[in-house]
Amino acid sequence: MSSKKILVTGALGQIGTDLTEALVHRWGESQVITTDLKPQKINSSIIHKTLDVLDFQALRQIVEEHGITEIYHLAAALSAKGEQVPQWAWELNMKSLLNVLEISKVYGVRVFWPSSMAAFGPFSTIQPATQQSVMDPTTVYGISKLAGESWCAWYHRSHGIDVRSLRLPGLISWKTPPGGGTTDYAVDIFHAAVTLRPYTCFLSPNTRLPMMYMPDAIRAILELMEASSSSLTVRYSYNLTAMSFTPEELAEEIKKRIPSLSIRYEPDFRQTIADSWPREIEDSTAQKDWGWKSHYNLSSLVDEMIKGIKSIY
Ligand code: NAD
Ligand code: AKB
C-alpha cells in the first residue's frame, strides 16, 4: 500500500470532483481525504471533512492527524465572482495558499496549486503566450494567481517545498458545474443544447480563448505530481494548453450533433475579462520537462461532453 496521504481542498468544486475520483483510482480510497466548506461527500468510502481553508489551525490539525504528505489546494474564488467581490476573492485566494504553504513547510508536504491563464494580461500580446511572456493581469483573480505563482516559487527557493503548479486554461466538464468563471459559457452551452433550451452567451461570438477538456487537465495534474523533481525547471507555474476556440466555433460544432441549438449573444462584464486574456498559449516547456501532451481537440471534446451531459439528465 502507498504511504501517500493526500488532502484535497475545495474538493467539491468543478476540478475537485474529477480530481478526487482520479486520485482515488490511482492511489486508493484510504489514501485520499477530501475537504470543502460544503459538508457532503463525493464518495461514501472516503473521509470527508468540512474545512474552511482560511482556518490555519483546523487545516494544520487535519494535516497532522492524518499524516498528510500531499495537498491539492483547489479552494479559490474564480475570475467573474472575484471581480464582483474583490476583497473576499483576494483574502480567500492568497491567505488560503499561504496557509497551505506554511503548513507544508512544517510537515514536509508536497503541494499542487493551480494557477490560471488569467495570470496573463493585455500586454501578454505575443500570441501564443509563452512561458516567459509579460504577466500583467487586470483582474483580482489574475493578480492573485500571479502573486500565488511567486509565493510558490519563493517557498520552493527559500524552504525547499516541493510545490508544483499549472497555468490552466478554461476547463470544460460535465460532472460538476463551474464555479463562477469567465469560461463557464463553454459548459453552460452544452446543458442548454442537450435540454433543447435556447442559450444566451455572455461573451461575443468571436472571443477566442484557450480551453481544455477536464480529463486532459486531470491527467496533467497527475503527471506533473509524479514527475521527477530534478526534471522540473519551473517552480512558479507551467503553461498548459490543448485548444482555443470562440463561442461561435463551439456552437457550430455542437450544432453538427444537435442542429436545434439556438444561440444569441449578450456580452456582459465578463467580456472585458476575456478580452484581457491570451487567445492562444504555448506549452513547450511542459512538453520538454515532463512530457505533457493533450489528447482532446474540439471535435472529441464536443462528442464527450454531449455523451456525459446526456447521462445526467
Ligand atoms: P470551484 O469554484 O468549482 O470550486 C471551488 C471549491 O472551493 C468549491 O467547492 C467551494 O465550496 C470551495 N471553497 C470556497 N471557499 C472555501 C473555503 N474558504 N474553504 C474551503 N473550501 C472553499 O473551482 P474549480 O473550478 O474547481 O477551481 C479549482 C482551482 O483551479 C482554483 O484555484 C481555480 O482558480 C483553478 N482553475 C480553475 C479553472 C477552471 O476552468 N475550472 C481554470 C484555471 C484555474
Ligand atoms: C475562469 O474563467 O475564471 C477560470 C479560469 C480560466 O481560471 N475558468
mmCIF file of C-alpha atoms and ligand atoms in Angstrom:
data_model
loop_
_atom_site.group_PDB
_atom_site.id
_atom_site.type_symbol
_atom_site.label_atom_id
_atom_site.label_comp_id
_atom_site.label_asym_id
_atom_site.label_seq_id
_atom_site.Cartn_x
_atom_site.Cartn_y
_atom_site.Cartn_z
ATOM 1 C CA MET A 1 0.000 0.000 0.000
ATOM 2 C CA SER A 2 1.212 3.511 -0.813
ATOM 3 C CA SER A 3 2.479 5.655 2.083
ATOM 4 C CA LYS A 4 0.989 8.675 0.353
ATOM 5 C CA LYS A 5 -1.756 10.539 2.232
ATOM 6 C CA ILE A 6 -3.486 13.091 0.050
ATOM 7 C CA LEU A 7 -5.613 16.052 1.150
ATOM 8 C CA VAL A 8 -7.797 17.884 -1.382
ATOM 9 C CA THR A 9 -9.163 21.348 -0.503
ATOM 10 C CA GLY A 10 -12.178 22.720 -2.387
ATOM 11 C CA ALA A 11 -12.813 19.088 -3.336
ATOM 12 C CA LEU A 12 -16.495 19.544 -4.175
ATOM 13 C CA GLY A 13 -15.828 22.055 -6.948
ATOM 14 C CA GLN A 14 -15.514 21.571 -10.711
ATOM 15 C CA ILE A 15 -11.929 20.266 -10.674
ATOM 16 C CA GLY A 16 -12.114 18.652 -7.228
ATOM 17 C CA THR A 17 -14.856 16.149 -8.055
ATOM 18 C CA ASP A 18 -12.996 14.821 -11.120
ATOM 19 C CA LEU A 19 -9.570 15.025 -9.498
ATOM 20 C CA THR A 20 -10.670 13.174 -6.352
ATOM 21 C CA GLU A 21 -12.054 10.342 -8.464
ATOM 22 C CA ALA A 22 -8.731 10.112 -10.347
ATOM 23 C CA LEU A 23 -6.640 10.249 -7.150
ATOM 24 C CA VAL A 24 -8.746 7.504 -5.556
ATOM 25 C CA HIS A 25 -8.386 5.421 -8.709
ATOM 26 C CA ARG A 26 -4.614 5.977 -8.764
ATOM 27 C CA TRP A 27 -3.750 5.694 -5.046
ATOM 28 C CA GLY A 28 -6.714 4.016 -3.313
ATOM 29 C CA GLU A 29 -9.634 5.142 -1.158
ATOM 30 C CA SER A 30 -7.752 5.066 2.135
ATOM 31 C CA GLN A 31 -5.059 7.449 0.803
ATOM 32 C CA VAL A 32 -7.365 10.364 -0.056
ATOM 33 C CA ILE A 33 -9.162 12.821 2.259
ATOM 34 C CA THR A 34 -11.457 15.451 0.783
ATOM 35 C CA THR A 35 -12.290 18.799 2.410
ATOM 36 C CA ASP A 36 -14.567 21.683 1.465
ATOM 37 C CA LEU A 37 -16.742 24.340 3.073
ATOM 38 C CA LYS A 38 -19.615 22.106 1.998
ATOM 39 C CA PRO A 39 -20.308 19.029 4.116
ATOM 40 C CA GLN A 40 -21.450 16.462 1.546
ATOM 41 C CA LYS A 41 -19.197 13.606 0.432
ATOM 42 C CA ILE A 42 -18.087 12.834 -3.129
ATOM 43 C CA ASN A 43 -17.662 9.148 -2.397
ATOM 44 C CA SER A 44 -19.108 7.430 0.667
ATOM 45 C CA SER A 45 -15.983 5.324 1.226
ATOM 46 C CA ILE A 46 -13.501 8.173 1.631
ATOM 47 C CA ILE A 47 -13.064 10.532 4.573
ATOM 48 C CA HIS A 48 -14.572 13.985 4.015
ATOM 49 C CA LYS A 49 -14.058 16.883 6.449
ATOM 50 C CA THR A 50 -15.848 20.208 6.455
ATOM 51 C CA LEU A 51 -12.984 22.707 6.430
ATOM 52 C CA ASP A 52 -12.648 26.430 5.891
ATOM 53 C CA VAL A 53 -9.160 26.561 4.413
ATOM 54 C CA LEU A 54 -8.751 30.068 5.852
ATOM 55 C CA ASP A 55 -8.708 28.427 9.302
ATOM 56 C CA PHE A 56 -4.973 27.771 9.750
ATOM 57 C CA GLN A 57 -5.309 25.688 12.938
ATOM 58 C CA ALA A 58 -8.077 23.479 11.535
ATOM 59 C CA LEU A 59 -6.032 22.799 8.407
ATOM 60 C CA ARG A 60 -2.885 22.117 10.448
ATOM 61 C CA GLN A 61 -4.780 19.695 12.670
ATOM 62 C CA ILE A 62 -6.048 17.627 9.721
ATOM 63 C CA VAL A 63 -2.561 17.514 8.185
ATOM 64 C CA GLU A 64 -1.037 16.373 11.479
ATOM 65 C CA GLU A 65 -3.769 13.892 12.487
ATOM 66 C CA HIS A 66 -3.843 12.146 9.117
ATOM 67 C CA GLY A 67 -0.106 12.303 8.323
ATOM 68 C CA ILE A 68 -0.786 14.194 5.086
ATOM 69 C CA THR A 69 2.061 14.003 2.531
ATOM 70 C CA GLU A 70 0.430 15.837 -0.425
ATOM 71 C CA ILE A 71 -2.059 18.700 -0.654
ATOM 72 C CA TYR A 72 -4.034 19.540 -3.803
ATOM 73 C CA HIS A 73 -5.175 23.047 -2.927
ATOM 74 C CA LEU A 74 -8.222 23.870 -5.079
ATOM 75 C CA ALA A 75 -10.382 26.136 -2.874
ATOM 76 C CA ALA A 76 -10.497 29.567 -4.534
ATOM 77 C CA ALA A 77 -12.640 32.338 -5.982
ATOM 78 C CA LEU A 78 -12.732 32.372 -9.800
ATOM 79 C CA SER A 79 -12.495 35.332 -12.175
ATOM 80 C CA ALA A 80 -16.099 36.559 -12.519
ATOM 81 C CA LYS A 81 -17.032 36.151 -8.847
ATOM 82 C CA GLY A 82 -13.678 37.697 -7.958
ATOM 83 C CA GLU A 83 -14.475 40.922 -9.840
ATOM 84 C CA GLN A 84 -17.836 41.122 -8.056
ATOM 85 C CA VAL A 85 -16.456 40.563 -4.539
ATOM 86 C CA PRO A 86 -12.787 41.563 -4.792
ATOM 87 C CA GLN A 87 -11.742 41.667 -1.117
ATOM 88 C CA TRP A 88 -13.274 38.251 -0.457
ATOM 89 C CA ALA A 89 -11.521 36.805 -3.541
ATOM 90 C CA TRP A 90 -8.130 38.230 -2.606
ATOM 91 C CA GLU A 91 -8.410 37.047 1.012
ATOM 92 C CA LEU A 92 -9.541 33.547 0.009
ATOM 93 C CA ASN A 93 -7.026 33.044 -2.789
ATOM 94 C CA MET A 94 -3.987 34.493 -1.003
ATOM 95 C CA LYS A 95 -4.496 33.590 2.645
ATOM 96 C CA SER A 96 -5.508 30.020 1.887
ATOM 97 C CA LEU A 97 -2.427 29.496 -0.290
ATOM 98 C CA LEU A 98 -0.140 30.954 2.389
ATOM 99 C CA ASN A 99 -1.797 28.693 4.998
ATOM 100 C CA VAL A 100 -1.164 25.646 2.801
ATOM 101 C CA LEU A 101 2.460 26.641 2.053
ATOM 102 C CA GLU A 102 3.291 27.437 5.716
ATOM 103 C CA ILE A 103 1.850 24.128 6.937
ATOM 104 C CA SER A 104 3.614 22.268 4.125
ATOM 105 C CA LYS A 105 6.894 23.823 5.230
ATOM 106 C CA VAL A 106 6.424 22.477 8.765
ATOM 107 C CA TYR A 107 5.208 18.973 7.784
ATOM 108 C CA GLY A 108 7.267 18.475 4.584
ATOM 109 C CA VAL A 109 4.173 18.194 2.372
ATOM 110 C CA ARG A 110 4.245 18.220 -1.465
ATOM 111 C CA VAL A 111 1.766 20.746 -2.919
ATOM 112 C CA PHE A 112 -0.235 21.080 -6.126
ATOM 113 C CA TRP A 113 -1.724 24.522 -6.680
ATOM 114 C CA PRO A 114 -3.486 25.606 -9.884
ATOM 115 C CA SER A 115 -2.692 28.959 -11.418
ATOM 116 C CA SER A 116 -4.625 30.103 -14.483
ATOM 117 C CA MET A 117 -4.268 31.723 -17.885
ATOM 118 C CA ALA A 118 -5.827 34.675 -16.004
ATOM 119 C CA ALA A 119 -2.323 35.438 -14.716
ATOM 120 C CA PHE A 120 -1.641 36.830 -18.216
ATOM 121 C CA GLY A 121 -2.949 40.253 -19.220
ATOM 122 C CA PRO A 122 -3.383 42.597 -22.188
ATOM 123 C CA PHE A 123 0.368 43.184 -22.598
ATOM 124 C CA SER A 124 0.900 39.432 -22.986
ATOM 125 C CA THR A 125 0.096 40.239 -26.577
ATOM 126 C CA ILE A 126 2.557 37.871 -28.176
ATOM 127 C CA GLN A 127 0.343 35.064 -29.434
ATOM 128 C CA PRO A 128 0.657 32.399 -28.339
ATOM 129 C CA ALA A 129 1.521 33.491 -24.773
ATOM 130 C CA THR A 130 4.819 31.839 -23.917
ATOM 131 C CA GLN A 131 6.140 30.514 -20.624
ATOM 132 C CA GLN A 132 8.120 33.744 -20.181
ATOM 133 C CA SER A 133 5.554 36.249 -21.545
ATOM 134 C CA VAL A 134 4.948 39.567 -19.822
ATOM 135 C CA MET A 135 2.456 38.982 -16.990
ATOM 136 C CA ASP A 136 0.140 41.941 -16.348
ATOM 137 C CA PRO A 137 -3.183 40.582 -15.055
ATOM 138 C CA THR A 138 -6.045 43.073 -14.806
ATOM 139 C CA THR A 139 -8.489 41.092 -12.618
ATOM 140 C CA VAL A 140 -8.350 40.470 -8.865
ATOM 141 C CA TYR A 141 -8.355 36.756 -9.701
ATOM 142 C CA GLY A 142 -5.445 37.116 -12.144
ATOM 143 C CA ILE A 143 -3.458 39.282 -9.734
ATOM 144 C CA SER A 144 -3.955 36.634 -7.021
ATOM 145 C CA LYS A 145 -2.783 33.925 -9.418
ATOM 146 C CA LEU A 146 0.369 35.825 -10.401
ATOM 147 C CA ALA A 147 1.153 36.612 -6.744
ATOM 148 C CA GLY A 148 0.430 32.965 -5.854
ATOM 149 C CA GLU A 149 2.893 31.767 -8.515
ATOM 150 C CA SER A 150 5.574 33.979 -6.993
ATOM 151 C CA TRP A 151 4.795 32.679 -3.486
ATOM 152 C CA CYS A 152 5.077 29.087 -4.699
ATOM 153 C CA ALA A 153 8.464 29.820 -6.271
ATOM 154 C CA TRP A 154 9.582 31.647 -3.085
ATOM 155 C CA TYR A 155 8.625 28.761 -0.763
ATOM 156 C CA HIS A 156 10.420 26.338 -3.078
ATOM 157 C CA ARG A 157 13.544 28.506 -3.233
ATOM 158 C CA SER A 158 13.644 29.572 0.415
ATOM 159 C CA HIS A 159 12.251 26.483 2.166
ATOM 160 C CA GLY A 160 12.671 23.665 -0.368
ATOM 161 C CA ILE A 161 8.925 22.952 -0.539
ATOM 162 C CA ASP A 162 8.099 20.626 -3.424
ATOM 163 C CA VAL A 163 5.338 22.798 -4.877
ATOM 164 C CA ARG A 164 4.113 22.230 -8.433
ATOM 165 C CA SER A 165 1.711 24.340 -10.443
ATOM 166 C CA LEU A 166 -0.057 24.676 -13.815
ATOM 167 C CA ARG A 167 -1.494 27.729 -15.573
ATOM 168 C CA LEU A 168 -4.754 26.051 -16.502
ATOM 169 C CA PRO A 169 -6.893 27.260 -19.424
ATOM 170 C CA GLY A 170 -10.726 27.250 -19.209
ATOM 171 C CA LEU A 171 -11.817 23.753 -18.174
ATOM 172 C CA ILE A 172 -14.827 22.022 -19.666
ATOM 173 C CA SER A 173 -16.516 19.185 -17.803
ATOM 174 C CA TRP A 174 -19.978 17.764 -17.098
ATOM 175 C CA LYS A 175 -19.915 16.155 -13.621
ATOM 176 C CA THR A 176 -19.932 19.391 -11.581
ATOM 177 C CA PRO A 177 -20.981 22.880 -12.707
ATOM 178 C CA PRO A 178 -18.267 25.534 -12.965
ATOM 179 C CA GLY A 179 -17.826 27.902 -10.025
ATOM 180 C CA GLY A 180 -18.142 31.450 -11.395
ATOM 181 C CA GLY A 181 -15.512 31.949 -14.083
ATOM 182 C CA THR A 182 -15.374 33.692 -17.455
ATOM 183 C CA THR A 183 -15.063 30.438 -19.397
ATOM 184 C CA ASP A 184 -18.237 28.959 -17.819
ATOM 185 C CA TYR A 185 -20.209 29.644 -21.020
ATOM 186 C CA ALA A 186 -18.403 26.708 -22.645
ATOM 187 C CA VAL A 187 -20.040 24.355 -20.122
ATOM 188 C CA ASP A 188 -23.440 26.099 -19.856
ATOM 189 C CA ILE A 189 -23.992 25.911 -23.620
ATOM 190 C CA PHE A 190 -23.888 22.091 -23.543
ATOM 191 C CA HIS A 191 -26.598 21.918 -20.865
ATOM 192 C CA ALA A 192 -28.795 24.215 -22.973
ATOM 193 C CA ALA A 193 -28.135 22.201 -26.151
ATOM 194 C CA VAL A 194 -28.861 18.816 -24.572
ATOM 195 C CA THR A 195 -32.053 20.024 -22.834
ATOM 196 C CA LEU A 196 -33.175 21.809 -26.039
ATOM 197 C CA ARG A 197 -33.199 25.270 -24.434
ATOM 198 C CA PRO A 198 -32.022 28.409 -26.280
ATOM 199 C CA TYR A 199 -28.676 29.707 -24.986
ATOM 200 C CA THR A 200 -27.702 33.336 -24.325
ATOM 201 C CA CYS A 201 -23.909 33.641 -24.332
ATOM 202 C CA PHE A 202 -22.296 36.304 -22.121
ATOM 203 C CA LEU A 203 -19.265 36.587 -24.445
ATOM 204 C CA SER A 204 -19.246 37.856 -28.032
ATOM 205 C CA PRO A 205 -19.249 35.242 -30.830
ATOM 206 C CA ASN A 206 -15.608 35.837 -31.819
ATOM 207 C CA THR A 207 -13.975 35.734 -28.349
ATOM 208 C CA ARG A 208 -11.160 33.216 -28.739
ATOM 209 C CA LEU A 209 -9.872 31.623 -25.524
ATOM 210 C CA PRO A 210 -7.655 28.665 -24.581
ATOM 211 C CA MET A 211 -9.730 25.712 -23.307
ATOM 212 C CA MET A 212 -9.208 22.114 -22.201
ATOM 213 C CA TYR A 213 -11.408 19.057 -21.576
ATOM 214 C CA MET A 214 -11.244 18.089 -17.907
ATOM 215 C CA PRO A 215 -9.732 14.586 -18.350
ATOM 216 C CA ASP A 216 -6.688 16.195 -20.020
ATOM 217 C CA ALA A 217 -6.323 18.629 -17.089
ATOM 218 C CA ILE A 218 -6.626 15.830 -14.512
ATOM 219 C CA ARG A 219 -4.013 13.761 -16.346
ATOM 220 C CA ALA A 220 -1.713 16.806 -16.492
ATOM 221 C CA ILE A 221 -2.034 17.288 -12.713
ATOM 222 C CA LEU A 222 -1.266 13.616 -12.006
ATOM 223 C CA GLU A 223 1.656 13.556 -14.460
ATOM 224 C CA LEU A 224 3.166 16.751 -13.062
ATOM 225 C CA MET A 225 2.866 15.464 -9.490
ATOM 226 C CA GLU A 226 4.568 12.182 -10.440
ATOM 227 C CA ALA A 227 7.361 13.784 -12.500
ATOM 228 C CA SER A 228 10.834 13.562 -11.006
ATOM 229 C CA SER A 229 11.689 16.686 -9.080
ATOM 230 C CA SER A 230 15.005 17.082 -10.907
ATOM 231 C CA SER A 231 13.266 17.374 -14.307
ATOM 232 C CA LEU A 232 11.181 20.406 -13.255
ATOM 233 C CA THR A 233 12.677 23.733 -14.305
ATOM 234 C CA VAL A 234 9.578 25.799 -13.409
ATOM 235 C CA ARG A 235 8.510 26.255 -9.788
ATOM 236 C CA TYR A 236 6.167 29.163 -10.380
ATOM 237 C CA SER A 237 3.682 27.645 -12.877
ATOM 238 C CA TYR A 238 3.798 25.738 -16.178
ATOM 239 C CA ASN A 239 1.889 26.955 -19.238
ATOM 240 C CA LEU A 240 -0.551 24.265 -20.342
ATOM 241 C CA THR A 241 -2.676 24.139 -23.472
ATOM 242 C CA ALA A 242 -4.947 21.941 -25.536
ATOM 243 C CA MET A 243 -7.074 24.046 -27.939
ATOM 244 C CA SER A 244 -8.525 27.527 -28.478
ATOM 245 C CA PHE A 245 -11.967 28.345 -29.859
ATOM 246 C CA THR A 246 -14.665 31.027 -29.950
ATOM 247 C CA PRO A 247 -18.293 30.695 -28.767
ATOM 248 C CA GLU A 248 -19.373 30.710 -32.422
ATOM 249 C CA GLU A 249 -16.994 27.865 -33.330
ATOM 250 C CA LEU A 250 -18.147 25.850 -30.303
ATOM 251 C CA ALA A 251 -21.815 26.417 -31.165
ATOM 252 C CA GLU A 252 -21.188 25.326 -34.784
ATOM 253 C CA GLU A 253 -19.504 22.119 -33.588
ATOM 254 C CA ILE A 254 -22.408 21.364 -31.217
ATOM 255 C CA LYS A 255 -24.948 22.098 -33.992
ATOM 256 C CA LYS A 256 -23.351 19.315 -36.098
ATOM 257 C CA ARG A 257 -24.687 16.933 -33.378
ATOM 258 C CA ILE A 258 -27.707 18.934 -32.075
ATOM 259 C CA PRO A 259 -28.923 21.094 -35.013
ATOM 260 C CA SER A 260 -31.731 22.676 -32.942
ATOM 261 C CA LEU A 261 -29.288 24.631 -30.727
ATOM 262 C CA SER A 262 -30.211 28.303 -30.830
ATOM 263 C CA ILE A 263 -27.727 30.859 -29.505
ATOM 264 C CA ARG A 264 -27.720 34.623 -29.098
ATOM 265 C CA TYR A 265 -25.014 36.868 -27.729
ATOM 266 C CA GLU A 266 -25.349 39.416 -24.910
ATOM 267 C CA PRO A 267 -21.821 40.226 -23.713
ATOM 268 C CA ASP A 268 -21.646 41.447 -20.093
ATOM 269 C CA PHE A 269 -18.801 42.423 -17.708
ATOM 270 C CA ARG A 270 -17.107 39.069 -18.377
ATOM 271 C CA GLN A 271 -16.300 40.225 -21.938
ATOM 272 C CA THR A 272 -13.735 42.685 -20.542
ATOM 273 C CA ILE A 273 -12.127 39.891 -18.534
ATOM 274 C CA ALA A 274 -11.990 37.582 -21.561
ATOM 275 C CA ASP A 275 -10.533 40.353 -23.738
ATOM 276 C CA SER A 276 -7.601 40.698 -21.312
ATOM 277 C CA TRP A 277 -6.587 37.023 -21.656
ATOM 278 C CA PRO A 278 -4.410 35.422 -24.347
ATOM 279 C CA ARG A 279 -6.051 33.883 -27.413
ATOM 280 C CA GLU A 280 -3.503 31.076 -27.563
ATOM 281 C CA ILE A 281 -0.957 29.599 -25.157
ATOM 282 C CA GLU A 282 2.113 27.519 -25.935
ATOM 283 C CA ASP A 283 3.367 24.846 -23.551
ATOM 284 C CA SER A 284 6.704 23.636 -24.936
ATOM 285 C CA THR A 285 8.376 23.834 -21.501
ATOM 286 C CA ALA A 286 5.818 21.415 -20.001
ATOM 287 C CA GLN A 287 6.308 19.128 -23.016
ATOM 288 C CA LYS A 288 10.082 19.195 -22.580
ATOM 289 C CA ASP A 289 10.247 18.902 -18.768
ATOM 290 C CA TRP A 290 7.636 16.233 -18.039
ATOM 291 C CA GLY A 291 6.365 15.014 -21.415
ATOM 292 C CA TRP A 292 2.993 16.823 -21.478
ATOM 293 C CA LYS A 293 0.722 16.246 -24.490
ATOM 294 C CA SER A 294 -3.022 16.954 -24.695
ATOM 295 C CA HIS A 295 -5.335 14.261 -26.108
ATOM 296 C CA TYR A 296 -8.635 16.070 -26.809
ATOM 297 C CA ASN A 297 -9.476 18.518 -29.616
ATOM 298 C CA LEU A 298 -12.694 20.485 -30.185
ATOM 299 C CA SER A 299 -14.451 17.654 -32.008
ATOM 300 C CA SER A 300 -13.665 14.920 -29.447
ATOM 301 C CA LEU A 301 -14.458 17.313 -26.572
ATOM 302 C CA VAL A 302 -17.910 18.022 -28.020
ATOM 303 C CA ASP A 303 -18.598 14.287 -28.512
ATOM 304 C CA GLU A 304 -17.619 13.503 -24.912
ATOM 305 C CA MET A 305 -19.472 16.466 -23.372
ATOM 306 C CA ILE A 306 -22.745 15.634 -25.108
ATOM 307 C CA LYS A 307 -22.459 11.990 -24.042
ATOM 308 C CA GLY A 308 -21.630 12.978 -20.432
ATOM 309 C CA ILE A 309 -24.374 15.568 -20.104
ATOM 310 C CA LYS A 310 -26.995 13.252 -21.611
ATOM 311 C CA SER A 311 -26.115 10.720 -18.894
ATOM 312 C CA ILE A 312 -27.086 13.127 -16.086
ATOM 313 C CA TYR A 313 -30.485 14.325 -17.383
HETATM 314 P P1 NAD B 1 -14.896 25.787 -7.991
HETATM 315 O O1 NAD B 1 -15.408 27.147 -7.711
HETATM 316 O O2 NAD B 1 -15.695 24.880 -8.848
HETATM 317 O O3 NAD B 1 -14.641 25.030 -6.611
HETATM 318 C C1 NAD B 1 -14.051 25.656 -5.513
HETATM 319 C C2 NAD B 1 -14.450 24.886 -4.272
HETATM 320 O O4 NAD B 1 -13.832 25.560 -3.156
HETATM 321 C C3 NAD B 1 -15.972 24.882 -4.011
HETATM 322 O O5 NAD B 1 -16.425 23.560 -3.789
HETATM 323 C C4 NAD B 1 -16.130 25.737 -2.744
HETATM 324 O O6 NAD B 1 -17.155 25.272 -1.881
HETATM 325 C C5 NAD B 1 -14.757 25.577 -2.103
HETATM 326 N N1 NAD B 1 -14.419 26.681 -1.205
HETATM 327 C C6 NAD B 1 -14.656 28.012 -1.369
HETATM 328 N N2 NAD B 1 -14.205 28.704 -0.304
HETATM 329 C C7 NAD B 1 -13.657 27.806 0.547
HETATM 330 C C8 NAD B 1 -13.031 27.914 1.803
HETATM 331 N N3 NAD B 1 -12.890 29.085 2.428
HETATM 332 N N4 NAD B 1 -12.585 26.783 2.394
HETATM 333 C C9 NAD B 1 -12.752 25.576 1.788
HETATM 334 N N5 NAD B 1 -13.341 25.414 0.597
HETATM 335 C C10 NAD B 1 -13.798 26.518 -0.011
HETATM 336 O O7 NAD B 1 -13.421 25.946 -8.559
HETATM 337 P P2 NAD B 1 -12.648 24.996 -9.600
HETATM 338 O O8 NAD B 1 -13.074 25.382 -10.960
HETATM 339 O O9 NAD B 1 -12.729 23.593 -9.175
HETATM 340 O O10 NAD B 1 -11.173 25.567 -9.433
HETATM 341 C C11 NAD B 1 -10.244 24.988 -8.544
HETATM 342 C C12 NAD B 1 -8.925 25.732 -8.699
HETATM 343 O O11 NAD B 1 -8.487 25.633 -10.059
HETATM 344 C C13 NAD B 1 -8.989 27.240 -8.389
HETATM 345 O O12 NAD B 1 -7.766 27.643 -7.820
HETATM 346 C C14 NAD B 1 -9.131 27.852 -9.757
HETATM 347 O O13 NAD B 1 -8.630 29.164 -9.772
HETATM 348 C C15 NAD B 1 -8.258 26.934 -10.590
HETATM 349 N N6 NAD B 1 -8.587 26.993 -12.012
HETATM 350 C C16 NAD B 1 -9.803 26.557 -12.446
HETATM 351 C C17 NAD B 1 -10.094 26.630 -13.815
HETATM 352 C C18 NAD B 1 -11.415 26.150 -14.345
HETATM 353 O O14 NAD B 1 -11.695 26.378 -15.537
HETATM 354 N N7 NAD B 1 -12.249 25.485 -13.537
HETATM 355 C C19 NAD B 1 -9.143 27.155 -14.706
HETATM 356 C C20 NAD B 1 -7.934 27.616 -14.209
HETATM 357 C C21 NAD B 1 -7.651 27.515 -12.856
HETATM 358 C C1 AKB B 2 -12.201 31.412 -15.026
HETATM 359 O O1 AKB B 2 -12.820 31.632 -16.085
HETATM 360 O O2 AKB B 2 -12.141 32.197 -14.078
HETATM 361 C C2 AKB B 2 -11.441 30.105 -14.916
HETATM 362 C C3 AKB B 2 -10.027 30.297 -15.324
HETATM 363 C C4 AKB B 2 -9.666 30.306 -16.750
HETATM 364 O O3 AKB B 2 -9.176 30.452 -14.494
HETATM 365 N N1 AKB B 2 -12.104 29.126 -15.717
#
